[in-house]
Short mmCIF file of N, CA and C in Angstrom, two decimals:
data_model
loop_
_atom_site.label_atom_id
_atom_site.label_comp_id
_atom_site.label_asym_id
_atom_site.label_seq_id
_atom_site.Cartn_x
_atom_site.Cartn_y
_atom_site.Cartn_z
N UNK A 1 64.45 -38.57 -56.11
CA UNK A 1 65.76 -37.95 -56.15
C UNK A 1 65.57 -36.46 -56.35
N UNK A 2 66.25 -35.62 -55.90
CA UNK A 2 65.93 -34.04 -55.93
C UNK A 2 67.96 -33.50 -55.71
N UNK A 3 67.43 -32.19 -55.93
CA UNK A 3 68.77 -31.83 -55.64
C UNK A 3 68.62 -30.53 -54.87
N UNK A 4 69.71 -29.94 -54.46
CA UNK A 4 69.87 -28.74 -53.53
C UNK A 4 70.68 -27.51 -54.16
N UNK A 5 70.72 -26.61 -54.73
CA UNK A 5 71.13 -25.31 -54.88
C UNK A 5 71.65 -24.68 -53.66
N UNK A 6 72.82 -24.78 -53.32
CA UNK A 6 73.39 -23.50 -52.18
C UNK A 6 73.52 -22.75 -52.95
N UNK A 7 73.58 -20.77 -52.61
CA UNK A 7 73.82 -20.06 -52.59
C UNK A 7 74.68 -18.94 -51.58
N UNK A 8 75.99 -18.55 -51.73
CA UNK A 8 76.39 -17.66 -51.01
C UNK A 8 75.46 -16.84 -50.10
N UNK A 9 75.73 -16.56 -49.34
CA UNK A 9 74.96 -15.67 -48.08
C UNK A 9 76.21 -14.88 -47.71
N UNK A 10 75.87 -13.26 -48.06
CA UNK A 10 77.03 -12.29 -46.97
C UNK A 10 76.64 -11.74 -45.72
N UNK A 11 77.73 -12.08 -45.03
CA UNK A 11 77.50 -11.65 -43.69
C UNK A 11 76.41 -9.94 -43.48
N UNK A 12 75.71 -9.87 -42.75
CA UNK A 12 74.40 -9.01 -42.65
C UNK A 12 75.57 -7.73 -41.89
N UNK A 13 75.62 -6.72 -41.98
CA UNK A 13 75.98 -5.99 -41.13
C UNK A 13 75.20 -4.91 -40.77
N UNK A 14 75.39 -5.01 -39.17
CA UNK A 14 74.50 -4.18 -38.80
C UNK A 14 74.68 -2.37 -38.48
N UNK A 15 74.39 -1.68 -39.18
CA UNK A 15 75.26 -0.43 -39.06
C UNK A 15 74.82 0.13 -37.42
N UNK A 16 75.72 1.18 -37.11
CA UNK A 16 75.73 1.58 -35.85
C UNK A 16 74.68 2.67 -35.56
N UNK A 17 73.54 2.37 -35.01
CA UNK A 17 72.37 3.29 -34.97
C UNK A 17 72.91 5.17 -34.29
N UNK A 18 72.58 6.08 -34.76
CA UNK A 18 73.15 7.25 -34.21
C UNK A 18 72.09 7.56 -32.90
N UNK A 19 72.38 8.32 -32.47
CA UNK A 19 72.00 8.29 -30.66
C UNK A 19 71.00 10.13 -30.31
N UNK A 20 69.72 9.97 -30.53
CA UNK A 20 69.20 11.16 -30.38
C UNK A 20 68.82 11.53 -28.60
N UNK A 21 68.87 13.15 -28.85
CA UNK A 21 67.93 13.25 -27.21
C UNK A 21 66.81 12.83 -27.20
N UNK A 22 66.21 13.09 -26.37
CA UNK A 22 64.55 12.85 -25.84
C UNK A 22 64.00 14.39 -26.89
N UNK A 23 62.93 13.93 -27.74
CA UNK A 23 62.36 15.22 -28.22
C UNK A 23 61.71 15.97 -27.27
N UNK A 24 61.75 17.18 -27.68
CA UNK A 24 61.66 18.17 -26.85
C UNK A 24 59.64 18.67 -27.57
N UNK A 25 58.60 18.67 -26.55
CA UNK A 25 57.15 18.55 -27.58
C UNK A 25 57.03 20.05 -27.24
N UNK A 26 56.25 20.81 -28.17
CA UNK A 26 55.94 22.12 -27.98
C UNK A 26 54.44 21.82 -27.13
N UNK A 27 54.33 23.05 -26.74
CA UNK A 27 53.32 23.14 -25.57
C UNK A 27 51.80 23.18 -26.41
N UNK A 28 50.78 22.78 -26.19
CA UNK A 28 49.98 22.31 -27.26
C UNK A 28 48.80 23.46 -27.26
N UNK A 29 48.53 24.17 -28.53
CA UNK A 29 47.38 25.60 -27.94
C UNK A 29 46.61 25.14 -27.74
N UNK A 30 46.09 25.98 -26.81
CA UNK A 30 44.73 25.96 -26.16
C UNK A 30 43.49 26.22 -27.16
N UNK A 31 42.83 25.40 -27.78
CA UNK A 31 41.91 26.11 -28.74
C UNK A 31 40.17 25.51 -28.17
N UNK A 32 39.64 26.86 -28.16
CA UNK A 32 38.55 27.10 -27.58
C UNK A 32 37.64 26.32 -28.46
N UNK A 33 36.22 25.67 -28.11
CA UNK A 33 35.35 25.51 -29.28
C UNK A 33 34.31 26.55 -29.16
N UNK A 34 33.83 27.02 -30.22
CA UNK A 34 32.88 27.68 -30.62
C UNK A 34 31.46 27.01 -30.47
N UNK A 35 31.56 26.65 -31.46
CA UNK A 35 30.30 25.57 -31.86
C UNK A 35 30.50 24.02 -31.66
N UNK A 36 29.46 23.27 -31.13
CA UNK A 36 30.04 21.54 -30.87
C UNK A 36 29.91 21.07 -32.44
N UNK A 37 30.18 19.99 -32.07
CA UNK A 37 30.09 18.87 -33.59
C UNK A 37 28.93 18.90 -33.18
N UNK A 38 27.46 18.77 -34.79
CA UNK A 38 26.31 18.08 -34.44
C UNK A 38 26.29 16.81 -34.88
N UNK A 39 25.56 15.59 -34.24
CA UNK A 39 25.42 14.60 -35.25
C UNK A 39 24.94 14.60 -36.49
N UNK A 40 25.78 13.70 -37.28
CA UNK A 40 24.87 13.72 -38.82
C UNK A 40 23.46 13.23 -38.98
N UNK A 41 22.99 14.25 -39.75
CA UNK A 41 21.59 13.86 -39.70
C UNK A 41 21.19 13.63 -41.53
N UNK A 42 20.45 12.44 -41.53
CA UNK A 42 20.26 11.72 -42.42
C UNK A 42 18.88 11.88 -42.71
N UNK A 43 18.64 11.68 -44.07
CA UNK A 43 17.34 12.05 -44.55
C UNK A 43 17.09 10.84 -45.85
N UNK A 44 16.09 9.92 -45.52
CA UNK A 44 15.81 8.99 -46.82
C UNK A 44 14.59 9.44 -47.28
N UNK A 45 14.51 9.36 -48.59
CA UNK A 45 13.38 10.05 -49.25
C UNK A 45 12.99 8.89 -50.24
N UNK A 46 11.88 8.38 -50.67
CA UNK A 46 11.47 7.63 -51.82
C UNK A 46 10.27 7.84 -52.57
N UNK A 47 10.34 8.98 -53.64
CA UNK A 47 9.32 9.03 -54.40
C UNK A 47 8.53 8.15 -55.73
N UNK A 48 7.07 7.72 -54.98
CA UNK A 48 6.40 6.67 -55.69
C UNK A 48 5.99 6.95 -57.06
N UNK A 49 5.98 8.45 -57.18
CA UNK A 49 5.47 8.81 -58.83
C UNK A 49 6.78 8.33 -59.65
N UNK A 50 7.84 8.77 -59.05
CA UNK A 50 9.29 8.76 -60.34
C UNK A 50 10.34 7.52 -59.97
N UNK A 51 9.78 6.75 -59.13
CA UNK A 51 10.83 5.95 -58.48
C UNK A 51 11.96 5.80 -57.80
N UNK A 52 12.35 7.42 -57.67
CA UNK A 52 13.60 8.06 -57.40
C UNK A 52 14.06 7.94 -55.78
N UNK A 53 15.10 7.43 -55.07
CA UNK A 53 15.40 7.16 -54.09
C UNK A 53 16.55 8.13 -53.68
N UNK A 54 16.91 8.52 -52.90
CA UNK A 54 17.68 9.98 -52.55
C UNK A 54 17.85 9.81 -50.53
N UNK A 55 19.12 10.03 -50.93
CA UNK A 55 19.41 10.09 -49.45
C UNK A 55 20.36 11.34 -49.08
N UNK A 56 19.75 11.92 -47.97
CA UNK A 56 20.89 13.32 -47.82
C UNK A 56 21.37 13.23 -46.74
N UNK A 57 22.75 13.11 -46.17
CA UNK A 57 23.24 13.78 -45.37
C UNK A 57 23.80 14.70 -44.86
N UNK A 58 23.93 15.52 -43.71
CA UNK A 58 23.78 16.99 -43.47
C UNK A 58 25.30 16.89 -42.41
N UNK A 59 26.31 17.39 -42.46
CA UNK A 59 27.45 17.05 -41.67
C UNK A 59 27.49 18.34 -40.81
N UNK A 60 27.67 18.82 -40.11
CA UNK A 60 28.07 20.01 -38.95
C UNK A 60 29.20 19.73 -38.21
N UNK A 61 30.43 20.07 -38.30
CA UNK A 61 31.61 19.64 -37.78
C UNK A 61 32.19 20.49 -36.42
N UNK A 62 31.14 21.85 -36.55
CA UNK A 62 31.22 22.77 -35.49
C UNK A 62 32.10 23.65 -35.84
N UNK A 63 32.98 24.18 -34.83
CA UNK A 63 33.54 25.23 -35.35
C UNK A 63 35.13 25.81 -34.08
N UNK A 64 36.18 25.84 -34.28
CA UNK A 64 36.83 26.47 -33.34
C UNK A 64 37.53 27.63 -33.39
N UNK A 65 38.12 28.34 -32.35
CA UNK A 65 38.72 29.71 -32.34
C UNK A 65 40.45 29.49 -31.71
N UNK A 66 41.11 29.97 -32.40
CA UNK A 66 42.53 29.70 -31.50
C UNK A 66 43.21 30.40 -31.19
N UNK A 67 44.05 30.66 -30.33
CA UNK A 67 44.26 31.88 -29.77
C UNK A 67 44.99 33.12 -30.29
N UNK A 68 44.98 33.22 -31.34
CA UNK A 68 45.60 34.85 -31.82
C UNK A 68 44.42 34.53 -32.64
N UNK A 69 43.09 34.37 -32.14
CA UNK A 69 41.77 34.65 -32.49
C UNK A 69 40.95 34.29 -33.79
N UNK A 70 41.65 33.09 -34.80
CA UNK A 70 41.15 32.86 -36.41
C UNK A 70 40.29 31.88 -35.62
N UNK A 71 39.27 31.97 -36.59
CA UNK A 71 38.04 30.90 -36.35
C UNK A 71 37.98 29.96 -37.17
N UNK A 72 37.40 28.87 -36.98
CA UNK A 72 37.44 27.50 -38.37
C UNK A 72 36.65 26.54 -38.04
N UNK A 73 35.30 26.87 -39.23
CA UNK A 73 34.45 25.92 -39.03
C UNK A 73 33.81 25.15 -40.73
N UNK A 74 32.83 23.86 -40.09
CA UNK A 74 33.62 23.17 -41.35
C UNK A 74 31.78 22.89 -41.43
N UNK A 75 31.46 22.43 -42.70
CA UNK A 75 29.75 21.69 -42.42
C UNK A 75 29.88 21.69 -44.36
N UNK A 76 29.01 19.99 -44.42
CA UNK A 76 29.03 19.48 -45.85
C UNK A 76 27.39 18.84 -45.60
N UNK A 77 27.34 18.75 -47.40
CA UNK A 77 25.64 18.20 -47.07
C UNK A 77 26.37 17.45 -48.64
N UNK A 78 26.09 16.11 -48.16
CA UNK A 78 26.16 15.20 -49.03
C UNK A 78 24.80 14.79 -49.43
N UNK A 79 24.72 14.19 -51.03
CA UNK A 79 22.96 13.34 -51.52
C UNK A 79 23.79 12.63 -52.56
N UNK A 80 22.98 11.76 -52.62
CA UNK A 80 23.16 10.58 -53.66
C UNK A 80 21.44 10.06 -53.92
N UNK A 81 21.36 9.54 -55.04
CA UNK A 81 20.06 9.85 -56.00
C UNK A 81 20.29 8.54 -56.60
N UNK A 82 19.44 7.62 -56.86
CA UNK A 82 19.19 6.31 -57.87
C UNK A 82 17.44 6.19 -58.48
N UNK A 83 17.43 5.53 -59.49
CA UNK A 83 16.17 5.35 -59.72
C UNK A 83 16.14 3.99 -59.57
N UNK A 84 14.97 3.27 -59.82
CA UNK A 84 14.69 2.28 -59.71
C UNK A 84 14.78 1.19 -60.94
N UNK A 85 15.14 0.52 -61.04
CA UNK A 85 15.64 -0.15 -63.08
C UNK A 85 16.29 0.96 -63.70
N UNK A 86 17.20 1.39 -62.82
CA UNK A 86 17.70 1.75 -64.15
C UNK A 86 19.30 2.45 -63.74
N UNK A 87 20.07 1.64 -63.47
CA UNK A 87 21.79 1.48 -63.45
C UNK A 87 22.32 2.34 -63.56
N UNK A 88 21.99 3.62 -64.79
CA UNK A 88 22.78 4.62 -65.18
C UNK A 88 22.54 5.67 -64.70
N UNK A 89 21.02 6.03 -63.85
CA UNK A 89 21.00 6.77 -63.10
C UNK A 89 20.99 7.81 -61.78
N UNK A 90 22.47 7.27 -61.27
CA UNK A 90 22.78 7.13 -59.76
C UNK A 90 23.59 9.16 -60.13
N UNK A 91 23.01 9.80 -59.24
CA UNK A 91 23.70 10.76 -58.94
C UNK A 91 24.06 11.26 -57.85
N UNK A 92 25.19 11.61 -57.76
CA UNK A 92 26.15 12.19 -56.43
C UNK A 92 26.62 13.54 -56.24
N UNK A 93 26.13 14.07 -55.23
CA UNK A 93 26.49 15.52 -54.79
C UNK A 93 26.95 15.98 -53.93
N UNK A 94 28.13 16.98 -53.09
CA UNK A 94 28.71 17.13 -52.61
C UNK A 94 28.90 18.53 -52.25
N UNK A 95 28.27 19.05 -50.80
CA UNK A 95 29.05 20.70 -50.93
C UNK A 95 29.43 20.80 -49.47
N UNK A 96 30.30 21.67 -49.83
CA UNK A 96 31.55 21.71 -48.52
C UNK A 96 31.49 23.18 -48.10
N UNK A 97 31.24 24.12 -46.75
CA UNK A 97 31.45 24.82 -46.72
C UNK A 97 32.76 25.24 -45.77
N UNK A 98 33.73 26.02 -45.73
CA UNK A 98 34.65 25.86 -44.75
C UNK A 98 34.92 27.69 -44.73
N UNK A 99 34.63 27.76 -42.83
CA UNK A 99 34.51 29.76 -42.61
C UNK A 99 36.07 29.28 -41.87
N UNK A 100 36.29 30.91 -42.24
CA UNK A 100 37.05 31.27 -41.79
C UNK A 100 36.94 32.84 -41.13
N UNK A 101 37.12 33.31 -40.09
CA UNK A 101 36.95 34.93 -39.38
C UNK A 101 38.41 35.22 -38.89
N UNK A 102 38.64 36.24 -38.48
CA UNK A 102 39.46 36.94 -37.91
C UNK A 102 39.37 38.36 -36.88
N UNK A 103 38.40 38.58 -36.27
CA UNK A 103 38.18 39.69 -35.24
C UNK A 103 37.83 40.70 -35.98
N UNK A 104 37.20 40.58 -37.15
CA UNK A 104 36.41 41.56 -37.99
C UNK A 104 37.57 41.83 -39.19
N UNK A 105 38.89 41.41 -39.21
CA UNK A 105 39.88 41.77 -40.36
C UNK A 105 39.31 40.76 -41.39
N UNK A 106 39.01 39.56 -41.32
CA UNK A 106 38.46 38.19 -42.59
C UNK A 106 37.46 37.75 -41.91
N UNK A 107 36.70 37.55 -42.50
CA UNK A 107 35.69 37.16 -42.87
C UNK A 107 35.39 36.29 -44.24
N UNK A 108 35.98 35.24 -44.72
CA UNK A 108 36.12 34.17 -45.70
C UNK A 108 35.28 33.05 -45.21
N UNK A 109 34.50 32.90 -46.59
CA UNK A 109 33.86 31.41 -46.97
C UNK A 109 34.43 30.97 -48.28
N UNK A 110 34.55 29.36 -47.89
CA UNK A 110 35.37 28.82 -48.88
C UNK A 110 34.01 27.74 -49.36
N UNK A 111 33.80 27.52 -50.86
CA UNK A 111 32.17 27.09 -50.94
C UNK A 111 33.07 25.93 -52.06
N UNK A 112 32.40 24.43 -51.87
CA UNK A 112 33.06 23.85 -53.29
C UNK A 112 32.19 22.76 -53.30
N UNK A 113 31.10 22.84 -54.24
CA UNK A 113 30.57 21.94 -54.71
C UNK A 113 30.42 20.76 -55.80
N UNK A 114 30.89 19.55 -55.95
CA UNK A 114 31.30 18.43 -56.83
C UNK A 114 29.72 18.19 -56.96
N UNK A 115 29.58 17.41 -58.16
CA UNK A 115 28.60 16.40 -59.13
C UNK A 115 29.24 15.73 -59.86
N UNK A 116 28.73 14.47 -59.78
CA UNK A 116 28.81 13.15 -60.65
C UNK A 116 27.57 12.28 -60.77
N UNK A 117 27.47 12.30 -62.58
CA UNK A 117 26.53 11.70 -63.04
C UNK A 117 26.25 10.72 -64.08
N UNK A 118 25.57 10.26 -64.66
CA UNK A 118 25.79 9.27 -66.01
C UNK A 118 24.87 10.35 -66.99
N UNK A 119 25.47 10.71 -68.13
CA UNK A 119 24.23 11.67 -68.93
C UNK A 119 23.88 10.71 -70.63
N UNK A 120 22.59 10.81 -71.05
CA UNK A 120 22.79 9.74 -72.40
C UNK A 120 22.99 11.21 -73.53
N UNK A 121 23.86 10.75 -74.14
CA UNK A 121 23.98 12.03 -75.32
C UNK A 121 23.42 12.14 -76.20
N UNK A 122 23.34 13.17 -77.47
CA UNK A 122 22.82 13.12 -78.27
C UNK A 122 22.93 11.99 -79.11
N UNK A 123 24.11 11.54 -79.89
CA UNK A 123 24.78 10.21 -80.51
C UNK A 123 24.35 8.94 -79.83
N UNK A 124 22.98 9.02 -78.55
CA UNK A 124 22.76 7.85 -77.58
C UNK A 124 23.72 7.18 -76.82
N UNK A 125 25.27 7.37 -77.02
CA UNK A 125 26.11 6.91 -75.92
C UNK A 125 26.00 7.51 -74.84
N UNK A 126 26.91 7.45 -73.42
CA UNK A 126 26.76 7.87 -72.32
C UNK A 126 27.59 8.43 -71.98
N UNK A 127 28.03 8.90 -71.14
CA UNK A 127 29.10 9.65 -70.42
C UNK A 127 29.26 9.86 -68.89
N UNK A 128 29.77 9.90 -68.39
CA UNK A 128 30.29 10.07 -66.76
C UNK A 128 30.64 12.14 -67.13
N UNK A 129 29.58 12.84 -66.14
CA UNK A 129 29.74 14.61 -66.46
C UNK A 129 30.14 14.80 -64.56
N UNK A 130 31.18 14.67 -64.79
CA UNK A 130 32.15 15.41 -63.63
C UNK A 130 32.14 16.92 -63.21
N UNK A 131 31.74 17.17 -62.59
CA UNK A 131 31.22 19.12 -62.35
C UNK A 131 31.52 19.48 -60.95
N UNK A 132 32.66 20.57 -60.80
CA UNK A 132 32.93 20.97 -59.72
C UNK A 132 33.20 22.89 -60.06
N UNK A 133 32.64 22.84 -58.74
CA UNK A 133 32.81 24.48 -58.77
C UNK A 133 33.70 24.80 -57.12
N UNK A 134 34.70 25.96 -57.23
CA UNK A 134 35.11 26.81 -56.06
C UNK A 134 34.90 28.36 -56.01
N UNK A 135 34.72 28.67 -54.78
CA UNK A 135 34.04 30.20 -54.95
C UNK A 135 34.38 30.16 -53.56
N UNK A 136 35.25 31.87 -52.86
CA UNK A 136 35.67 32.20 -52.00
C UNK A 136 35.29 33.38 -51.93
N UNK A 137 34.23 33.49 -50.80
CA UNK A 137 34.01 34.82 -50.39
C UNK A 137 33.96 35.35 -49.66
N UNK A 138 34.78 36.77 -49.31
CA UNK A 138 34.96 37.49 -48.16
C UNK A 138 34.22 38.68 -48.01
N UNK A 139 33.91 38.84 -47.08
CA UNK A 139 32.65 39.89 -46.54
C UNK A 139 31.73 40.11 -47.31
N UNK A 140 31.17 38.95 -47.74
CA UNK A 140 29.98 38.73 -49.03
C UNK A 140 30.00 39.47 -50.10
N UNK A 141 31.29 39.26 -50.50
CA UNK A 141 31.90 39.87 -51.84
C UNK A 141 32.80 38.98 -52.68
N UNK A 142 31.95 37.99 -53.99
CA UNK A 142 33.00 36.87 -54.43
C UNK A 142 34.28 37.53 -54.97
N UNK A 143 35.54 36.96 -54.17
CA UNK A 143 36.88 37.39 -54.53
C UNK A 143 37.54 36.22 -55.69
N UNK A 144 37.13 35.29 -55.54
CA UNK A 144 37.66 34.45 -56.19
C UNK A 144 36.28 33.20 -57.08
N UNK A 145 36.70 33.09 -58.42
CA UNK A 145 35.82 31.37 -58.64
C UNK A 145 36.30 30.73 -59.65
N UNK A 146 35.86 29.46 -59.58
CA UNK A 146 36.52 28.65 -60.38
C UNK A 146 35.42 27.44 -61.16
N UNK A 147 35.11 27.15 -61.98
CA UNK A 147 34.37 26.12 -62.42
C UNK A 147 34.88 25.15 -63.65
N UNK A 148 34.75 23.89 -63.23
CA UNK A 148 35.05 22.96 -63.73
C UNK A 148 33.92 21.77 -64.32
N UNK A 149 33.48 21.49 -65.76
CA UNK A 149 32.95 20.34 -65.86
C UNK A 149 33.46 19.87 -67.22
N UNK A 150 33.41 18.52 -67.11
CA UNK A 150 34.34 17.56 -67.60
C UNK A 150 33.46 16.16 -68.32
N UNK A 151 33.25 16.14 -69.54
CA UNK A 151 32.83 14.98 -69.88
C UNK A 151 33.58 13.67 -69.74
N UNK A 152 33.15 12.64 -69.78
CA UNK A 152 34.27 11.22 -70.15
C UNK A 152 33.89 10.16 -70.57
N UNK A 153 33.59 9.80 -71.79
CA UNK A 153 32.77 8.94 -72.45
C UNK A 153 32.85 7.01 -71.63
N UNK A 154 31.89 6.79 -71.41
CA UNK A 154 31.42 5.52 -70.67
C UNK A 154 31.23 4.38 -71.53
N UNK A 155 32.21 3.61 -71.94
CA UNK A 155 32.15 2.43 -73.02
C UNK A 155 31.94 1.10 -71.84
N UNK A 156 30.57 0.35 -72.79
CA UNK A 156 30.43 -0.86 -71.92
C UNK A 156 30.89 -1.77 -72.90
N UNK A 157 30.94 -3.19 -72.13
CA UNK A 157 31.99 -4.02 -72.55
C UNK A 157 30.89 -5.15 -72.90
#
């Protein structure tokens, strides 16, 4: 034996959709390349004295120019680092470079390098040390920087 629950249902209404033109697309710039993309090139490394395993990759994204003449090119070199037995010591690195030119008016590099690591402290606990830096420089003159590192204590369970 079972039973059935109806519930009211209100009628669905469907509102009246409003009525657009055809979009109108802007004409798309022409942007020249400079430099091609290179492939990423990868590098495995394994040293037998320290156990240390390390892999780098090298990014080249190339570079383009667009037509009221700014340039923009991009290239990162990533590594990551482990040892062998031993969990806490995986490190990760990250640097980004991104140019920027202008027909001799700019000349800007934008530089920002991240780290992440496990560190054992003095007190023998651990920590996760978060480290990033930014630095912008135009006509090889630092205009701008910024540095950031950040402890964060690592509780295991």
């Amino acid at each position: 034996m079972f039973s059935q629950l109806e519930l009211p249902v209100l009628k669905a209404t469907v509102p009246v959709q409003p009525q657009f033109d055809v979009p109108v697309l802007a004409p798309c710039l022409e942007v020249k390349t400079v430099l091609e993309d290179q492939p990423t090139r990868k590098t495995v490394h394994f040293d037998l004295g320290s156990l240390v395993h390390t892999m780098k990759l090298e990014i080249e994204s190339g570079s383009v120019e667009h037509p009221d003449g700014v340039q923009l090119g991009d290239s990162a070199v990533l590594s990551y680092q482990i040892t062998d037995s031993e969990p806490l010591s995986p490190w990760v690195t990250m640097q980004r470079m991104n140019n920027y030119s202008l027909a001799g008016h700019v000349d800007a590099t934008i530089t920002t390098y991240s780290t992440l690591k496990t560190v054992k402290q003095e007190d023998q606990s651990y920590a996760f040390v978060v480290g990033h830096e930014m630095k912008i420089v135009e006509k090889e003159k630092v205009i701008w920087e910024k540095k950031l590192c950040k402890n964060f204590p690592r509780n295991f369970l």
